[in-house]
Amino acid sequence: MSKASPHAGFVDQPQVGRRFARAAAAYGEGDFFAREVDRRMQERLDFVKLEPTRILDLGCSRGGSFAGLAARYPQAELIGLDVAPAMLLAGRTQRAGWQRWLGLGKQAEPLRLAADAAHLPLKSRVTQIVWSNLLLHWLDDPVPALAEAHRVLDVGGLLMFSTLGPDTLKELRTAFSDGYAHTQRFADLHDLGDMLVGCGFADPVMDMEVITLTYDDLDTMFAELRAAGSSCAMKARRHGLTGRKSWDSGRAAYEAMRKDGRLPATFEVIYGHAWKVAPKKTPDGRAIVRFDLPRKGS
């Protein structure tokens, strides 16, 4: 059984759902960063030799990954899961557009499920790819979701994900250092690799890149974060209004970081993938020994 990670117990999960529900209707205007990370993830599939019959997208939001996955794997059934029903409902309205673009019929409509990634409403070993773009840092603890991903994957199946690392929005944390949380709590790349192994995955591959966005002013940055549903949802966030003195101090500290006339916002993007292999032990700890039968005529 997987142990809980040290990242558990800090995220206000109902608040995560509320933030994304509020952002759902206009999410297509604020998800440019998620779309770009998705594009970079999709490129990584060029090196994967797998012909899935079913793909599960964890944290699918409005289904931004569906078009790319459907184009790459036209025979695969797509299942999208998200904690915010409003996101799933909003995604249905854009489905017809990308299906016409791909030349796909009605039978290709993805199945959308409103559920928690840590408690998947699916049987074991029913999918060949679990895909997850920028979900894990919104979870109170990534371990249960990773364990569930392992459970629903078939042997030989692939988990591929992206998430945000500890340097994400470091400028915001530094500027508003008032004892409250102003960003999510992000897991380290090495911790995520250990979690994968602990959940039974094999051959985890992790890599990271830094993407820096720049803004004319702080209000624009906050507006984009809200439009993407990405405002802080930690339990330790400030629940009331920020005092004028603290607000002015934070803004001045952020302004001091301006470079070439622009305010920077750092995003550390972590990419990972790992495979589900045949178990080497039974659930009660006994070793599994496999014997290959001799081929006929040998």
mmCIF file of C-alpha atoms in Angstrom:
data_model
loop_
_atom_site.group_PDB
_atom_site.id
_atom_site.type_symbol
_atom_site.label_atom_id
_atom_site.label_comp_id
_atom_site.label_asym_id
_atom_site.label_seq_id
_atom_site.Cartn_x
_atom_site.Cartn_y
_atom_site.Cartn_z
ATOM 1 C CA MET A 1 0.000 0.000 0.000
ATOM 2 C CA SER A 2 1.323 3.429 -0.891
ATOM 3 C CA LYS A 3 2.182 5.786 1.941
ATOM 4 C CA ALA A 4 0.778 9.294 1.992
ATOM 5 C CA SER A 5 3.224 11.908 0.809
ATOM 6 C CA PRO A 6 4.412 14.838 2.938
ATOM 7 C CA HIS A 7 2.312 17.081 0.674
ATOM 8 C CA ALA A 8 -0.989 15.865 2.146
ATOM 9 C CA GLY A 9 -3.328 17.962 4.249
ATOM 10 C CA PHE A 10 -2.765 21.441 2.832
ATOM 11 C CA VAL A 11 -5.055 21.942 -0.172
ATOM 12 C CA ASP A 12 -8.634 23.197 0.198
ATOM 13 C CA GLN A 13 -10.144 20.709 -2.269
ATOM 14 C CA PRO A 14 -13.677 22.186 -2.290
ATOM 15 C CA GLN A 15 -12.134 25.554 -3.133
ATOM 16 C CA VAL A 16 -10.316 24.000 -6.109
ATOM 17 C CA GLY A 17 -13.646 22.771 -7.449
ATOM 18 C CA ARG A 18 -15.291 26.147 -6.906
ATOM 19 C CA ARG A 19 -12.490 28.042 -8.646
ATOM 20 C CA PHE A 20 -12.603 25.882 -11.745
ATOM 21 C CA ALA A 21 -16.403 25.854 -11.802
ATOM 22 C CA ARG A 22 -16.419 29.665 -11.865
ATOM 23 C CA ALA A 23 -13.814 29.707 -14.640
ATOM 24 C CA ALA A 24 -15.538 27.055 -16.783
ATOM 25 C CA ALA A 25 -17.695 29.238 -19.041
ATOM 26 C CA ALA A 26 -14.816 31.469 -20.191
ATOM 27 C CA TYR A 27 -12.009 28.962 -19.682
ATOM 28 C CA GLY A 28 -11.231 28.939 -23.402
ATOM 29 C CA GLU A 29 -10.021 32.514 -23.025
ATOM 30 C CA GLY A 30 -7.717 31.746 -20.087
ATOM 31 C CA ASP A 31 -6.258 28.300 -20.698
ATOM 32 C CA PHE A 32 -3.481 29.312 -23.130
ATOM 33 C CA PHE A 33 -0.783 28.092 -20.748
ATOM 34 C CA ALA A 34 -2.456 24.701 -20.291
ATOM 35 C CA ARG A 35 -2.817 24.379 -24.082
ATOM 36 C CA GLU A 36 0.876 25.107 -24.590
ATOM 37 C CA VAL A 37 1.947 22.551 -21.998
ATOM 38 C CA ASP A 38 -0.453 20.056 -23.570
ATOM 39 C CA ARG A 39 1.172 20.660 -26.968
ATOM 40 C CA ARG A 40 4.586 19.932 -25.520
ATOM 41 C CA MET A 41 3.297 16.795 -23.828
ATOM 42 C CA GLN A 42 1.722 15.590 -27.073
ATOM 43 C CA GLU A 43 5.106 15.906 -28.800
ATOM 44 C CA ARG A 44 6.526 13.444 -26.280
ATOM 45 C CA LEU A 45 4.108 10.813 -27.572
ATOM 46 C CA ASP A 46 6.085 10.784 -30.844
ATOM 47 C CA PHE A 47 8.568 8.511 -29.065
ATOM 48 C CA VAL A 48 5.978 6.146 -27.599
ATOM 49 C CA LYS A 49 5.032 2.955 -29.426
ATOM 50 C CA LEU A 50 1.579 2.137 -28.143
ATOM 51 C CA GLU A 51 -1.787 1.543 -29.806
ATOM 52 C CA PRO A 52 -4.343 2.183 -27.072
ATOM 53 C CA THR A 53 -7.978 1.202 -27.317
ATOM 54 C CA ARG A 54 -8.886 3.496 -24.422
ATOM 55 C CA ILE A 55 -7.355 6.683 -22.999
ATOM 56 C CA LEU A 56 -8.252 8.256 -19.664
ATOM 57 C CA ASP A 57 -7.647 12.001 -19.296
ATOM 58 C CA LEU A 58 -7.425 12.930 -15.600
ATOM 59 C CA GLY A 59 -8.334 16.545 -14.918
ATOM 60 C CA CYS A 60 -9.567 17.029 -18.476
ATOM 61 C CA SER A 61 -11.284 20.383 -17.749
ATOM 62 C CA ARG A 62 -13.180 21.283 -20.970
ATOM 63 C CA GLY A 63 -11.342 18.608 -22.960
ATOM 64 C CA GLY A 64 -8.410 20.579 -24.293
ATOM 65 C CA SER A 65 -6.347 17.434 -24.863
ATOM 66 C CA PHE A 66 -9.067 15.510 -26.677
ATOM 67 C CA ALA A 67 -8.422 16.814 -30.194
ATOM 68 C CA GLY A 68 -4.706 15.987 -30.151
ATOM 69 C CA LEU A 69 -5.221 12.557 -28.610
ATOM 70 C CA ALA A 70 -8.064 11.722 -31.009
ATOM 71 C CA ALA A 71 -5.966 12.731 -34.018
ATOM 72 C CA ARG A 72 -3.062 10.606 -32.842
ATOM 73 C CA TYR A 73 -5.139 7.610 -31.747
ATOM 74 C CA PRO A 74 -8.357 7.716 -33.846
ATOM 75 C CA GLN A 75 -9.409 4.212 -32.812
ATOM 76 C CA ALA A 76 -9.123 4.862 -29.082
ATOM 77 C CA GLU A 77 -12.094 5.583 -26.824
ATOM 78 C CA LEU A 78 -11.566 8.806 -24.875
ATOM 79 C CA ILE A 79 -12.682 9.200 -21.265
ATOM 80 C CA GLY A 80 -12.343 12.567 -19.571
ATOM 81 C CA LEU A 81 -12.579 12.984 -15.807
ATOM 82 C CA ASP A 82 -12.774 16.245 -13.886
ATOM 83 C CA VAL A 83 -13.838 17.313 -10.410
ATOM 84 C CA ALA A 84 -15.814 20.289 -11.765
ATOM 85 C CA PRO A 85 -19.039 19.270 -13.568
ATOM 86 C CA ALA A 86 -19.268 22.795 -15.005
ATOM 87 C CA MET A 87 -16.017 22.203 -16.894
ATOM 88 C CA LEU A 88 -17.348 18.971 -18.383
ATOM 89 C CA LEU A 89 -20.602 20.640 -19.407
ATOM 90 C CA ALA A 90 -18.791 23.589 -21.012
ATOM 91 C CA GLY A 91 -16.575 21.162 -22.916
ATOM 92 C CA ARG A 92 -19.516 19.522 -24.628
ATOM 93 C CA THR A 93 -20.259 22.717 -26.546
ATOM 94 C CA GLN A 94 -16.839 22.716 -28.216
ATOM 95 C CA ARG A 95 -16.817 19.010 -29.029
ATOM 96 C CA ALA A 96 -18.518 19.280 -32.414
ATOM 97 C CA GLY A 97 -15.951 21.769 -33.690
ATOM 98 C CA TRP A 98 -12.883 19.625 -33.268
ATOM 99 C CA GLN A 99 -14.707 16.490 -34.386
ATOM 100 C CA ARG A 100 -15.616 18.143 -37.708
ATOM 101 C CA TRP A 101 -12.010 19.312 -38.055
ATOM 102 C CA LEU A 102 -10.780 15.748 -37.552
ATOM 103 C CA GLY A 103 -13.497 14.217 -39.680
ATOM 104 C CA LEU A 104 -14.774 12.100 -36.807
ATOM 105 C CA GLY A 105 -18.353 10.995 -36.384
ATOM 106 C CA LYS A 106 -20.688 11.036 -33.436
ATOM 107 C CA GLN A 107 -19.310 7.744 -32.148
ATOM 108 C CA ALA A 108 -16.059 9.496 -31.245
ATOM 109 C CA GLU A 109 -17.667 11.692 -28.567
ATOM 110 C CA PRO A 110 -15.611 11.285 -25.370
ATOM 111 C CA LEU A 111 -17.222 9.983 -22.202
ATOM 112 C CA ARG A 112 -17.062 12.646 -19.492
ATOM 113 C CA LEU A 113 -17.099 11.748 -15.798
ATOM 114 C CA ALA A 114 -17.359 14.066 -12.808
ATOM 115 C CA ALA A 115 -15.249 12.397 -10.150
ATOM 116 C CA ASP A 116 -12.228 12.621 -7.893
ATOM 117 C CA ALA A 117 -8.911 11.482 -9.401
ATOM 118 C CA ALA A 118 -8.160 9.705 -6.114
ATOM 119 C CA HIS A 119 -11.329 7.577 -6.432
ATOM 120 C CA LEU A 120 -11.778 6.605 -10.061
ATOM 121 C CA PRO A 121 -15.195 5.114 -10.962
ATOM 122 C CA LEU A 122 -13.538 2.569 -13.268
ATOM 123 C CA LYS A 123 -12.637 -1.089 -13.087
ATOM 124 C CA SER A 124 -9.015 -2.178 -12.857
ATOM 125 C CA ARG A 125 -6.900 -2.623 -15.991
ATOM 126 C CA VAL A 126 -9.344 -0.950 -18.389
ATOM 127 C CA THR A 127 -7.151 1.622 -20.129
ATOM 128 C CA GLN A 128 -3.793 1.718 -21.906
ATOM 129 C CA ILE A 129 -2.940 5.403 -21.387
ATOM 130 C CA VAL A 130 -3.635 7.651 -18.428
ATOM 131 C CA TRP A 131 -3.033 11.245 -19.466
ATOM 132 C CA SER A 132 -2.972 14.170 -17.060
ATOM 133 C CA ASN A 133 -2.117 17.757 -17.939
ATOM 134 C CA LEU A 134 -1.491 20.141 -15.004
ATOM 135 C CA LEU A 135 -3.621 18.326 -12.432
ATOM 136 C CA LEU A 136 -1.394 16.946 -9.686
ATOM 137 C CA HIS A 137 -0.522 20.232 -7.983
ATOM 138 C CA TRP A 138 -4.235 20.824 -7.337
ATOM 139 C CA LEU A 139 -4.545 17.623 -5.326
ATOM 140 C CA ASP A 140 -4.099 17.468 -1.592
ATOM 141 C CA ASP A 141 -1.785 14.505 -2.133
ATOM 142 C CA PRO A 142 -0.695 13.137 -5.536
ATOM 143 C CA VAL A 143 -0.125 9.602 -4.228
ATOM 144 C CA PRO A 144 -3.751 8.319 -4.170
ATOM 145 C CA ALA A 145 -4.331 9.620 -7.704
ATOM 146 C CA LEU A 146 -1.127 7.999 -8.951
ATOM 147 C CA ALA A 147 -2.090 4.734 -7.250
ATOM 148 C CA GLU A 148 -5.515 4.866 -8.917
ATOM 149 C CA ALA A 149 -3.890 5.557 -12.278
ATOM 150 C CA HIS A 150 -1.764 2.452 -11.775
ATOM 151 C CA ARG A 151 -4.833 0.398 -10.858
ATOM 152 C CA VAL A 152 -6.874 1.293 -13.949
ATOM 153 C CA LEU A 153 -3.955 0.888 -16.362
ATOM 154 C CA ASP A 154 -3.550 -2.404 -18.163
ATOM 155 C CA VAL A 155 -0.181 -4.142 -17.953
ATOM 156 C CA GLY A 156 2.056 -2.443 -20.482
ATOM 157 C CA GLY A 157 0.078 0.770 -20.136
ATOM 158 C CA LEU A 158 1.516 4.268 -19.862
ATOM 159 C CA LEU A 159 0.975 7.141 -17.443
ATOM 160 C CA MET A 160 1.993 10.516 -18.860
ATOM 161 C CA PHE A 161 1.541 13.736 -16.924
ATOM 162 C CA SER A 162 2.615 17.304 -16.422
ATOM 163 C CA THR A 163 2.485 19.348 -13.236
ATOM 164 C CA LEU A 164 4.065 22.445 -11.746
ATOM 165 C CA GLY A 165 7.224 22.415 -9.650
ATOM 166 C CA PRO A 166 8.453 24.412 -6.626
ATOM 167 C CA ASP A 167 9.839 27.411 -8.546
ATOM 168 C CA THR A 168 6.414 28.197 -9.990
ATOM 169 C CA LEU A 169 5.355 31.795 -9.214
ATOM 170 C CA LYS A 170 8.387 32.239 -6.986
ATOM 171 C CA GLU A 171 8.234 35.993 -7.611
ATOM 172 C CA LEU A 172 4.727 36.130 -6.157
ATOM 173 C CA ARG A 173 5.736 34.223 -3.025
ATOM 174 C CA THR A 174 8.769 36.429 -2.517
ATOM 175 C CA ALA A 175 6.877 39.688 -2.994
ATOM 176 C CA PHE A 176 3.951 38.764 -0.739
ATOM 177 C CA SER A 177 5.899 37.126 2.106
ATOM 178 C CA ASP A 178 3.297 37.862 4.782
ATOM 179 C CA GLY A 179 2.963 34.390 6.285
ATOM 180 C CA TYR A 180 0.010 33.377 4.111
ATOM 181 C CA ALA A 181 0.059 31.009 1.148
ATOM 182 C CA HIS A 182 -0.181 32.832 -2.192
ATOM 183 C CA THR A 183 0.495 29.839 -4.478
ATOM 184 C CA GLN A 184 -0.110 26.120 -4.411
ATOM 185 C CA ARG A 185 2.369 23.824 -2.666
ATOM 186 C CA PHE A 186 4.279 22.127 -5.464
ATOM 187 C CA ALA A 187 5.983 18.723 -5.320
ATOM 188 C CA ASP A 188 9.622 18.390 -6.329
ATOM 189 C CA LEU A 189 10.561 16.440 -9.449
ATOM 190 C CA HIS A 190 12.480 13.848 -7.416
ATOM 191 C CA ASP A 191 9.617 13.425 -4.945
ATOM 192 C CA LEU A 192 7.236 12.735 -7.815
ATOM 193 C CA GLY A 193 9.609 10.099 -9.192
ATOM 194 C CA ASP A 194 9.678 8.399 -5.783
ATOM 195 C CA MET A 195 5.876 8.515 -5.625
ATOM 196 C CA LEU A 196 5.626 6.761 -8.992
ATOM 197 C CA VAL A 197 7.892 3.945 -7.856
ATOM 198 C CA GLY A 198 6.015 3.689 -4.563
ATOM 199 C CA CYS A 199 2.748 3.271 -6.467
ATOM 200 C CA GLY A 200 4.165 0.386 -8.495
ATOM 201 C CA PHE A 201 5.201 2.130 -11.703
ATOM 202 C CA ALA A 202 8.346 1.085 -13.545
ATOM 203 C CA ASP A 203 10.972 3.055 -15.445
ATOM 204 C CA PRO A 204 9.810 6.551 -14.490
ATOM 205 C CA VAL A 205 11.273 9.314 -16.629
ATOM 206 C CA MET A 206 11.130 12.876 -15.312
ATOM 207 C CA ASP A 207 12.234 16.129 -16.858
ATOM 208 C CA MET A 208 11.622 19.806 -16.258
ATOM 209 C CA GLU A 209 11.634 23.120 -18.067
ATOM 210 C CA VAL A 210 11.145 26.702 -16.952
ATOM 211 C CA ILE A 211 8.657 28.918 -18.780
ATOM 212 C CA THR A 212 8.675 32.614 -17.905
ATOM 213 C CA LEU A 213 5.657 34.730 -18.777
ATOM 214 C CA THR A 214 5.865 38.519 -18.600
ATOM 215 C CA TYR A 215 3.217 41.130 -17.894
ATOM 216 C CA ASP A 216 2.721 44.852 -18.178
ATOM 217 C CA ASP A 217 1.340 45.004 -14.666
ATOM 218 C CA LEU A 218 0.397 42.837 -11.702
ATOM 219 C CA ASP A 219 -3.353 43.233 -12.199
ATOM 220 C CA THR A 220 -3.104 41.602 -15.630
ATOM 221 C CA MET A 221 -1.249 38.636 -14.173
ATOM 222 C CA PHE A 222 -3.846 38.152 -11.424
ATOM 223 C CA ALA A 223 -6.652 38.416 -13.996
ATOM 224 C CA GLU A 224 -5.071 35.678 -16.134
ATOM 225 C CA LEU A 225 -4.617 33.404 -13.118
ATOM 226 C CA ARG A 226 -8.282 33.870 -12.188
ATOM 227 C CA ALA A 227 -9.417 33.221 -15.778
ATOM 228 C CA ALA A 228 -7.505 29.935 -15.723
ATOM 229 C CA GLY A 229 -8.954 28.944 -12.340
ATOM 230 C CA SER A 230 -5.426 29.122 -10.989
ATOM 231 C CA SER A 231 -5.730 31.330 -7.937
ATOM 232 C CA CYS A 232 -4.314 29.907 -4.709
ATOM 233 C CA ALA A 233 -6.519 27.234 -3.098
ATOM 234 C CA MET A 234 -4.343 26.377 -0.102
ATOM 235 C CA LYS A 235 -5.911 26.184 3.343
ATOM 236 C CA ALA A 236 -3.236 28.621 4.541
ATOM 237 C CA ARG A 237 -4.273 31.344 2.079
ATOM 238 C CA ARG A 238 -5.671 34.612 3.382
ATOM 239 C CA HIS A 239 -9.448 34.144 3.629
ATOM 240 C CA GLY A 240 -10.276 37.836 4.017
ATOM 241 C CA LEU A 241 -9.214 40.924 2.155
ATOM 242 C CA THR A 242 -5.527 41.801 2.111
ATOM 243 C CA GLY A 243 -4.815 44.882 4.188
ATOM 244 C CA ARG A 244 -3.859 48.040 2.323
ATOM 245 C CA LYS A 245 -0.382 48.117 3.859
ATOM 246 C CA SER A 246 0.380 44.484 2.994
ATOM 247 C CA TRP A 247 -1.039 44.909 -0.516
ATOM 248 C CA ASP A 248 1.001 48.027 -1.236
ATOM 249 C CA SER A 249 4.137 46.410 0.184
ATOM 250 C CA GLY A 250 3.690 43.290 -1.967
ATOM 251 C CA ARG A 251 3.053 45.274 -5.125
ATOM 252 C CA ALA A 252 6.131 47.415 -4.516
ATOM 253 C CA ALA A 253 8.269 44.315 -3.942
ATOM 254 C CA TYR A 254 7.015 42.755 -7.174
ATOM 255 C CA GLU A 255 7.611 45.991 -9.081
ATOM 256 C CA ALA A 256 11.262 45.826 -7.981
ATOM 257 C CA MET A 257 11.581 42.623 -10.051
ATOM 258 C CA ARG A 258 10.579 44.342 -13.294
ATOM 259 C CA LYS A 259 12.990 43.596 -16.147
ATOM 260 C CA ASP A 260 13.032 45.338 -19.510
ATOM 261 C CA GLY A 261 9.788 47.023 -18.551
ATOM 262 C CA ARG A 262 7.942 43.764 -17.822
ATOM 263 C CA LEU A 263 7.022 41.806 -14.682
ATOM 264 C CA PRO A 264 8.182 38.152 -14.771
ATOM 265 C CA ALA A 265 6.185 35.129 -13.640
ATOM 266 C CA THR A 266 8.103 31.850 -13.514
ATOM 267 C CA PHE A 267 6.462 28.473 -14.144
ATOM 268 C CA GLU A 268 8.478 25.308 -13.504
ATOM 269 C CA VAL A 269 6.820 22.622 -15.622
ATOM 270 C CA ILE A 270 7.539 19.011 -14.689
ATOM 271 C CA TYR A 271 6.856 16.231 -17.184
ATOM 272 C CA GLY A 272 6.772 12.582 -16.227
ATOM 273 C CA HIS A 273 5.903 9.224 -17.654
ATOM 274 C CA ALA A 274 6.092 5.665 -16.353
ATOM 275 C CA TRP A 275 4.868 2.207 -17.276
ATOM 276 C CA LYS A 276 2.765 -0.426 -15.593
ATOM 277 C CA VAL A 277 4.534 -3.775 -15.730
ATOM 278 C CA ALA A 278 3.429 -7.249 -14.688
ATOM 279 C CA PRO A 279 3.524 -7.634 -10.882
ATOM 280 C CA LYS A 280 6.416 -9.515 -9.310
ATOM 281 C CA LYS A 281 4.537 -10.290 -6.089
ATOM 282 C CA THR A 282 1.030 -11.321 -5.093
ATOM 283 C CA PRO A 283 -0.961 -8.967 -2.823
ATOM 284 C CA ASP A 284 0.074 -11.079 0.207
ATOM 285 C CA GLY A 285 3.768 -10.692 -0.622
ATOM 286 C CA ARG A 286 4.548 -14.007 -2.342
ATOM 287 C CA ALA A 287 6.877 -13.876 -5.347
ATOM 288 C CA ILE A 288 5.404 -14.553 -8.790
ATOM 289 C CA VAL A 289 7.539 -16.819 -10.972
ATOM 290 C CA ARG A 290 6.639 -17.010 -14.645
ATOM 291 C CA PHE A 291 7.613 -19.841 -16.975
ATOM 292 C CA ASP A 292 7.520 -19.510 -20.740
ATOM 293 C CA LEU A 293 6.118 -22.607 -22.416
ATOM 294 C CA PRO A 294 8.308 -24.041 -25.188
ATOM 295 C CA ARG A 295 7.149 -23.249 -28.697
ATOM 296 C CA LYS A 296 5.808 -26.036 -30.880
ATOM 297 C CA GLY A 297 8.479 -27.561 -33.048
ATOM 298 C CA SER A 298 11.387 -26.378 -30.886
#
